[in-house]
Amino acid sequence: MGVPETDGNRFDSISPLIMSRNEVNMQEKRIEQILETLTLEEKCAMLHGATFFRSGAVEEKGIPAVETSDGPMGVRNEFPGDSWFPVGLSDDFVSYLPSNSALAATWNPRRACETGQVLGEEARGRGKDVILAPGINIKRDPLCGRNFEYMSEDPYLIRELVVPLIRGIQEADVAACVKHFAANSQETDRLWVDTVVDERTLREIYLPGFEAAVHRGGTYSLMNAYNKLNGEHCSESKALLNRILREEWGYDGTVISDWGSVHTTVSAAESALDMEMSVTANFDDYYFARPLVEAVNRGEASVEDVDRKVRNILRMMLRLKMIGPESGERKQGAYNTPAHRETIKAAARESIVLLKNQGGLLPISPERLQPGAPDALTGHRKKKRIAVIGRNAEHMHSGGGGSAEIKALYEISPLLGLKMELGGNVDIRYAPGYYIPGKKSVNEANWQETSLERQVSRRRDQEETEEEARVRREIEKQRERLRREAVALAETADEVIFVGGLNHDYDVEGWDRDSMALPYAQDILIEELLAAHPDTVVVMVAGSPVEMPWKDRARAIVWNYYAGMESGTALAEILLGRVCPSGKLPETFPALYADTVTCKNGEFGKPERVVYKEGIFVGYRYYEREEIHPAFAFGHGLSYTSFSYDRLEVETAEACLAQGDLRERLVKVSLDVTNTGAVAGGEVVQCYVGDVSCSVERPKKELKAFAKVFLEPGETARIHMELSREAFAFYDVERHGFAAEPGEFILSVGGASDRIWRQETVTLG
Ligand code: BGC
């Protein structure tokens, strides 16, 4: 059985751009020299879209346009620039990368770095300067339509993955554009909703990913969110952009607006936003276009603010070698290379999470697929039959989701993957099992513009019309027919694999789901399949959790986030035991939507104003406090092998907890991990910290370190995890800073948040 290899922190060899003081001075001098040559009109031309994805150039002065493109799962196809109907080129097919949720499920910084490298190289290969990725908003509620684009409910996991991802991207002389800054965790009323978040929650949960992107990732650009934060639109928030991002974090890169998120000229000009992009073709009327020139001329906006913005853009251009002495040395990039596909496949393999495997039902071993006994007369051996049931077995996901859509060079579906792996000696039969009606929503090609209209962002809760009721009855009939066919097929099969879940009608930008239930009556189908063939393997392809009422009856459940062009190959390899699963959930899967804190406090998916009443108790921090057992816990993921942990050692530094650099290492946790099973496999060792007593309420435990290790059968590795002062700190609202209180802390080490092997108390003075 093959295993994906990893050597841990390879990304460390790629550091963000580090310049000497002298180089910085030279760079800033050059920026001033260029700035001096520009007229106000020319400066403002650089500050806004001249097409949908390109800023204005000042060609006479040697300043090129900034070419941007979505996005997170690969480089998006080309648009004419003033219309949302794709050009329809034959040369903009690209590699389709794992979504951020898939990447997060690898729990592997190396995979994040490599995926970033692919994205950066492809973006550069397609002539882009800025790739509008990664999206790192917190998964606050399972129903957020864009959860599939985001990584996790946990800020530490996000931080550890976003840094290598950005470094990987920017290695190709392309800017990452980390989005959406900040607290953009719902799609409903996304342009206008006021997200009310208290200071501690913002600092502990919603900002750390962005802070790491700036400080450790060195991101060259960042995108503001659509929503308001505590009353101010993020596109012009003085608190967020001016004070936190620029003053406190010292960010000197470019801030790009989300498309259509700017609402004023003067206020936005005063904020630390640099470039306005939007979805309509009236480019000269953008707030940062003619209106800004006029506002400056009238004395309402200042030329100093305009200059600051131009400087930030020029600085990004110099860093990207778009201009300046090194511009002849800019990397050329490449797209659709075989190496990219291998990297994508490796990440996909590690992203698949084995949720349940009772009695070792998986993998489907070669022995199980050997043909039957020879016929007495002819010697013919009857092939084994696999019934593959469910539309997601053949559905292509790459072309959907909103701005994350991709014109994939190809996409291997689960069915194709299985057939490619097994060849002609197994009889693989497919039945769709359920029916997917056509999309009822917005004018598809132009969704990007219409999705910003207020009524489109409403939840789907209108009353059913008579016509809709007729269509629904028709659909129910279709579903019943498909279900009967599927169950009949399952009855004749030796192995049954159901592949269902969601698709980008549900995991989609501009909409939140209105329920965590599986759509298309899949639950009924799954129950019937399990009755007909109790050993049915259930595979869920989806970007966000679903309720699984059949979970106790199904013996094997596999979770497959949208994992890119080789997703089907990776899934087949895992189902057939050619690769050992090593993915872990980067988010909690609650048993019921009713168990979520946001359902209980009613503060999700509302228009106008959403108060984050749960504070820092997001995801497992909440379930653990309330002792609610989720369907599958944060960090959960099974393997085909087993691991034992041994020889835990906790070394504590003499340093004082209350003072000093937050990054200073205070505790080192070491342990042996041994592969005690029969096959090679990977394990993610997780270390959580809990404060025994504190002046403020804190979570029982919080992820503060992890390490992924791959081991041959019988092999042992010693794992070292380091905890800095930061790992023990909370945000103290009195002092407006992180602080740690001396005393006892519990370190919990294990293979999942609910599978803790050992707890150790440390006392920090
Ligand atoms: C999305 C961004 C995206 C932009 C450009 C917006 O609707 O929120 O994530 O990068 O469009 O397509």
Short mmCIF file of N, CA and C in Angstrom, two decimals, residues 673-757:
data_model
loop_
_atom_site.label_atom_id
_atom_site.label_comp_id
_atom_site.label_asym_id
_atom_site.label_seq_id
_atom_site.Cartn_x
_atom_site.Cartn_y
_atom_site.Cartn_z
N VAL A 673 5.59 8.16 18.52
CA VAL A 673 4.40 7.62 17.85
C VAL A 673 4.84 6.40 17.06
N THR A 674 4.13 5.30 17.24
CA THR A 674 4.49 4.06 16.55
C THR A 674 3.32 3.58 15.71
N ASN A 675 3.62 3.17 14.51
CA ASN A 675 2.60 2.55 13.67
C ASN A 675 2.50 1.09 14.09
N THR A 676 1.41 0.75 14.74
CA THR A 676 1.26 -0.61 15.29
C THR A 676 0.42 -1.51 14.39
N GLY A 677 0.04 -0.99 13.22
CA GLY A 677 -0.80 -1.79 12.34
C GLY A 677 0.00 -2.46 11.24
N ALA A 678 -0.71 -2.93 10.22
CA ALA A 678 -0.06 -3.73 9.18
C ALA A 678 0.29 -2.92 7.94
N VAL A 679 -0.21 -1.71 7.84
CA VAL A 679 0.08 -0.93 6.63
C VAL A 679 0.69 0.42 7.00
N ALA A 680 1.39 1.01 6.03
CA ALA A 680 1.98 2.34 6.25
C ALA A 680 0.86 3.37 6.31
N GLY A 681 1.05 4.41 7.10
CA GLY A 681 -0.01 5.42 7.20
C GLY A 681 0.46 6.67 7.91
N GLY A 682 -0.40 7.66 7.90
CA GLY A 682 -0.05 8.96 8.51
C GLY A 682 -0.94 9.29 9.68
N GLU A 683 -0.37 9.93 10.69
CA GLU A 683 -1.14 10.34 11.85
C GLU A 683 -0.89 11.83 12.14
N VAL A 684 -1.93 12.49 12.59
CA VAL A 684 -1.78 13.89 13.00
C VAL A 684 -1.89 13.93 14.53
N VAL A 685 -0.78 14.21 15.18
CA VAL A 685 -0.78 14.33 16.63
C VAL A 685 -1.17 15.76 16.98
N GLN A 686 -2.14 15.89 17.85
CA GLN A 686 -2.68 17.22 18.17
C GLN A 686 -2.42 17.55 19.63
N CYS A 687 -2.08 18.80 19.89
CA CYS A 687 -1.84 19.22 21.26
C CYS A 687 -2.73 20.42 21.58
N TYR A 688 -3.56 20.24 22.59
CA TYR A 688 -4.50 21.29 23.01
C TYR A 688 -4.07 21.83 24.36
N VAL A 689 -4.37 23.12 24.58
CA VAL A 689 -4.03 23.75 25.86
C VAL A 689 -5.31 24.23 26.55
N GLY A 690 -5.40 23.98 27.84
CA GLY A 690 -6.53 24.49 28.62
C GLY A 690 -6.01 25.17 29.89
N ASP A 691 -6.59 26.29 30.23
CA ASP A 691 -6.16 27.04 31.41
C ASP A 691 -6.98 26.57 32.60
N VAL A 692 -6.32 26.14 33.67
CA VAL A 692 -7.05 25.58 34.81
C VAL A 692 -7.88 26.65 35.51
N SER A 693 -7.26 27.80 35.75
CA SER A 693 -8.08 28.87 36.32
C SER A 693 -7.60 30.20 35.78
N CYS A 694 -8.56 31.06 35.48
CA CYS A 694 -8.22 32.31 34.82
C CYS A 694 -9.27 33.36 35.20
N SER A 695 -8.90 34.60 35.11
CA SER A 695 -9.84 35.67 35.48
C SER A 695 -10.95 35.83 34.45
N VAL A 696 -10.78 35.24 33.27
CA VAL A 696 -11.87 35.27 32.27
C VAL A 696 -12.21 33.83 31.89
N GLU A 697 -13.41 33.63 31.38
CA GLU A 697 -13.78 32.27 30.97
C GLU A 697 -12.99 31.89 29.72
N ARG A 698 -12.43 30.71 29.73
CA ARG A 698 -11.66 30.25 28.57
C ARG A 698 -12.17 28.87 28.15
N PRO A 699 -11.92 28.50 26.90
CA PRO A 699 -12.35 27.18 26.43
C PRO A 699 -11.65 26.07 27.22
N LYS A 700 -12.30 24.90 27.28
CA LYS A 700 -11.67 23.78 27.99
C LYS A 700 -10.33 23.46 27.36
N LYS A 701 -10.33 23.45 26.02
CA LYS A 701 -9.04 23.29 25.37
C LYS A 701 -9.04 23.97 24.00
N GLU A 702 -7.85 24.35 23.60
CA GLU A 702 -7.68 25.02 22.31
C GLU A 702 -6.47 24.43 21.60
N LEU A 703 -6.62 24.18 20.31
CA LEU A 703 -5.50 23.63 19.54
C LEU A 703 -4.35 24.63 19.54
N LYS A 704 -3.15 24.13 19.91
CA LYS A 704 -2.01 25.04 19.93
C LYS A 704 -0.77 24.47 19.25
N ALA A 705 -0.84 23.20 18.88
CA ALA A 705 0.28 22.60 18.13
C ALA A 705 -0.23 21.31 17.50
N PHE A 706 0.38 20.94 16.39
CA PHE A 706 0.10 19.62 15.80
C PHE A 706 1.27 19.22 14.93
N ALA A 707 1.35 17.92 14.64
CA ALA A 707 2.42 17.43 13.79
C ALA A 707 1.91 16.24 13.02
N LYS A 708 2.17 16.21 11.73
CA LYS A 708 1.75 15.07 10.92
C LYS A 708 2.97 14.19 10.62
N VAL A 709 2.79 12.92 10.80
CA VAL A 709 3.93 12.02 10.62
C VAL A 709 3.48 10.80 9.83
N PHE A 710 4.35 10.33 8.93
CA PHE A 710 4.04 9.12 8.14
C PHE A 710 4.99 8.01 8.56
N LEU A 711 4.42 6.84 8.83
CA LEU A 711 5.21 5.75 9.38
C LEU A 711 4.93 4.43 8.68
N GLU A 712 5.98 3.66 8.48
CA GLU A 712 5.84 2.29 7.97
C GLU A 712 5.35 1.41 9.13
N PRO A 713 4.80 0.23 8.82
CA PRO A 713 4.38 -0.64 9.91
C PRO A 713 5.55 -0.92 10.86
N GLY A 714 5.31 -0.80 12.13
CA GLY A 714 6.36 -1.06 13.14
C GLY A 714 7.29 0.12 13.38
N GLU A 715 7.22 1.14 12.53
CA GLU A 715 8.16 2.25 12.67
C GLU A 715 7.73 3.22 13.78
N THR A 716 8.72 3.79 14.45
CA THR A 716 8.45 4.77 15.52
C THR A 716 9.13 6.09 15.16
N ALA A 717 8.47 7.18 15.46
CA ALA A 717 9.11 8.49 15.29
C ALA A 717 8.92 9.29 16.56
N ARG A 718 9.90 10.09 16.85
CA ARG A 718 9.76 10.99 18.01
C ARG A 718 9.27 12.34 17.48
N ILE A 719 8.17 12.79 18.06
CA ILE A 719 7.52 14.03 17.61
C ILE A 719 7.84 15.13 18.61
N HIS A 720 8.16 16.29 18.10
CA HIS A 720 8.39 17.43 18.99
C HIS A 720 7.43 18.54 18.63
N MET A 721 6.74 19.07 19.62
CA MET A 721 5.84 20.21 19.38
C MET A 721 6.20 21.31 20.36
N GLU A 722 6.24 22.52 19.86
CA GLU A 722 6.66 23.62 20.72
C GLU A 722 5.51 24.58 20.98
N LEU A 723 5.43 25.01 22.22
CA LEU A 723 4.37 25.97 22.59
C LEU A 723 5.03 27.26 23.05
N SER A 724 4.65 28.33 22.38
CA SER A 724 5.21 29.62 22.78
C SER A 724 4.29 30.25 23.82
N ARG A 725 4.67 31.40 24.32
CA ARG A 725 3.87 32.12 25.31
C ARG A 725 2.45 32.35 24.78
N GLU A 726 2.38 32.60 23.48
CA GLU A 726 1.10 32.83 22.80
C GLU A 726 0.08 31.71 23.05
N ALA A 727 0.59 30.46 23.16
CA ALA A 727 -0.28 29.30 23.30
C ALA A 727 -1.06 29.33 24.62
N PHE A 728 -0.59 30.13 25.56
CA PHE A 728 -1.23 30.17 26.88
C PHE A 728 -2.01 31.45 27.11
N ALA A 729 -1.95 32.33 26.11
CA ALA A 729 -2.49 33.68 26.31
C ALA A 729 -3.94 33.81 25.86
N PHE A 730 -4.61 34.79 26.42
CA PHE A 730 -5.95 35.18 25.97
C PHE A 730 -5.89 36.68 25.70
N TYR A 731 -6.91 37.21 25.07
CA TYR A 731 -6.91 38.65 24.79
C TYR A 731 -7.54 39.38 25.96
N ASP A 732 -6.76 40.23 26.56
CA ASP A 732 -7.19 40.96 27.74
C ASP A 732 -7.77 42.31 27.30
N VAL A 733 -9.06 42.47 27.43
CA VAL A 733 -9.69 43.69 26.89
C VAL A 733 -9.36 44.93 27.72
N GLU A 734 -8.94 44.69 28.97
CA GLU A 734 -8.54 45.86 29.79
C GLU A 734 -7.26 46.46 29.24
N ARG A 735 -6.32 45.54 28.89
CA ARG A 735 -5.00 46.03 28.46
C ARG A 735 -4.89 46.10 26.94
N HIS A 736 -5.95 45.70 26.24
CA HIS A 736 -5.93 45.67 24.77
C HIS A 736 -4.71 44.93 24.24
N GLY A 737 -4.48 43.77 24.79
CA GLY A 737 -3.35 42.98 24.31
C GLY A 737 -3.47 41.56 24.83
N PHE A 738 -2.66 40.66 24.25
CA PHE A 738 -2.66 39.27 24.72
C PHE A 738 -1.91 39.18 26.04
N ALA A 739 -2.46 38.36 26.92
CA ALA A 739 -1.83 38.21 28.23
C ALA A 739 -2.01 36.76 28.68
N ALA A 740 -1.07 36.29 29.46
CA ALA A 740 -1.22 34.95 30.04
C ALA A 740 -1.08 35.09 31.54
N GLU A 741 -1.94 34.39 32.24
CA GLU A 741 -1.87 34.46 33.70
C GLU A 741 -1.13 33.23 34.21
N PRO A 742 -0.14 33.44 35.07
CA PRO A 742 0.61 32.31 35.62
C PRO A 742 -0.32 31.31 36.31
N GLY A 743 0.11 30.08 36.34
CA GLY A 743 -0.70 29.06 37.00
C GLY A 743 -0.62 27.74 36.25
N GLU A 744 -1.62 26.92 36.47
CA GLU A 744 -1.60 25.58 35.87
C GLU A 744 -2.34 25.54 34.53
N PHE A 745 -1.76 24.80 33.62
CA PHE A 745 -2.39 24.59 32.32
C PHE A 745 -2.41 23.08 32.04
N ILE A 746 -3.48 22.65 31.38
CA ILE A 746 -3.55 21.23 31.03
C ILE A 746 -3.23 21.07 29.55
N LEU A 747 -2.23 20.25 29.28
CA LEU A 747 -1.91 19.94 27.89
C LEU A 747 -2.59 18.62 27.55
N SER A 748 -3.35 18.58 26.50
CA SER A 748 -4.03 17.35 26.09
C SER A 748 -3.46 16.92 24.75
N VAL A 749 -2.92 15.72 24.70
CA VAL A 749 -2.27 15.23 23.49
C VAL A 749 -3.03 14.02 22.97
N GLY A 750 -3.35 14.03 21.69
CA GLY A 750 -4.08 12.89 21.14
C GLY A 750 -4.25 12.98 19.65
N GLY A 751 -5.05 12.06 19.12
CA GLY A 751 -5.24 11.97 17.67
C GLY A 751 -6.49 12.68 17.21
N ALA A 752 -7.25 13.29 18.11
CA ALA A 752 -8.45 14.05 17.77
C ALA A 752 -8.85 14.81 19.01
N SER A 753 -9.70 15.84 18.85
CA SER A 753 -10.08 16.62 20.03
C SER A 753 -10.85 15.75 21.02
N ASP A 754 -11.50 14.69 20.52
CA ASP A 754 -12.24 13.81 21.44
C ASP A 754 -11.53 12.47 21.63
N ARG A 755 -10.27 12.40 21.22
CA ARG A 755 -9.51 11.16 21.44
C ARG A 755 -8.15 11.55 22.04
N ILE A 756 -8.22 12.01 23.29
CA ILE A 756 -7.02 12.47 23.96
C ILE A 756 -6.35 11.28 24.63
N TRP A 757 -5.10 11.13 24.31
CA TRP A 757 -4.35 9.98 24.85
C TRP A 757 -3.83 10.27 26.25
#
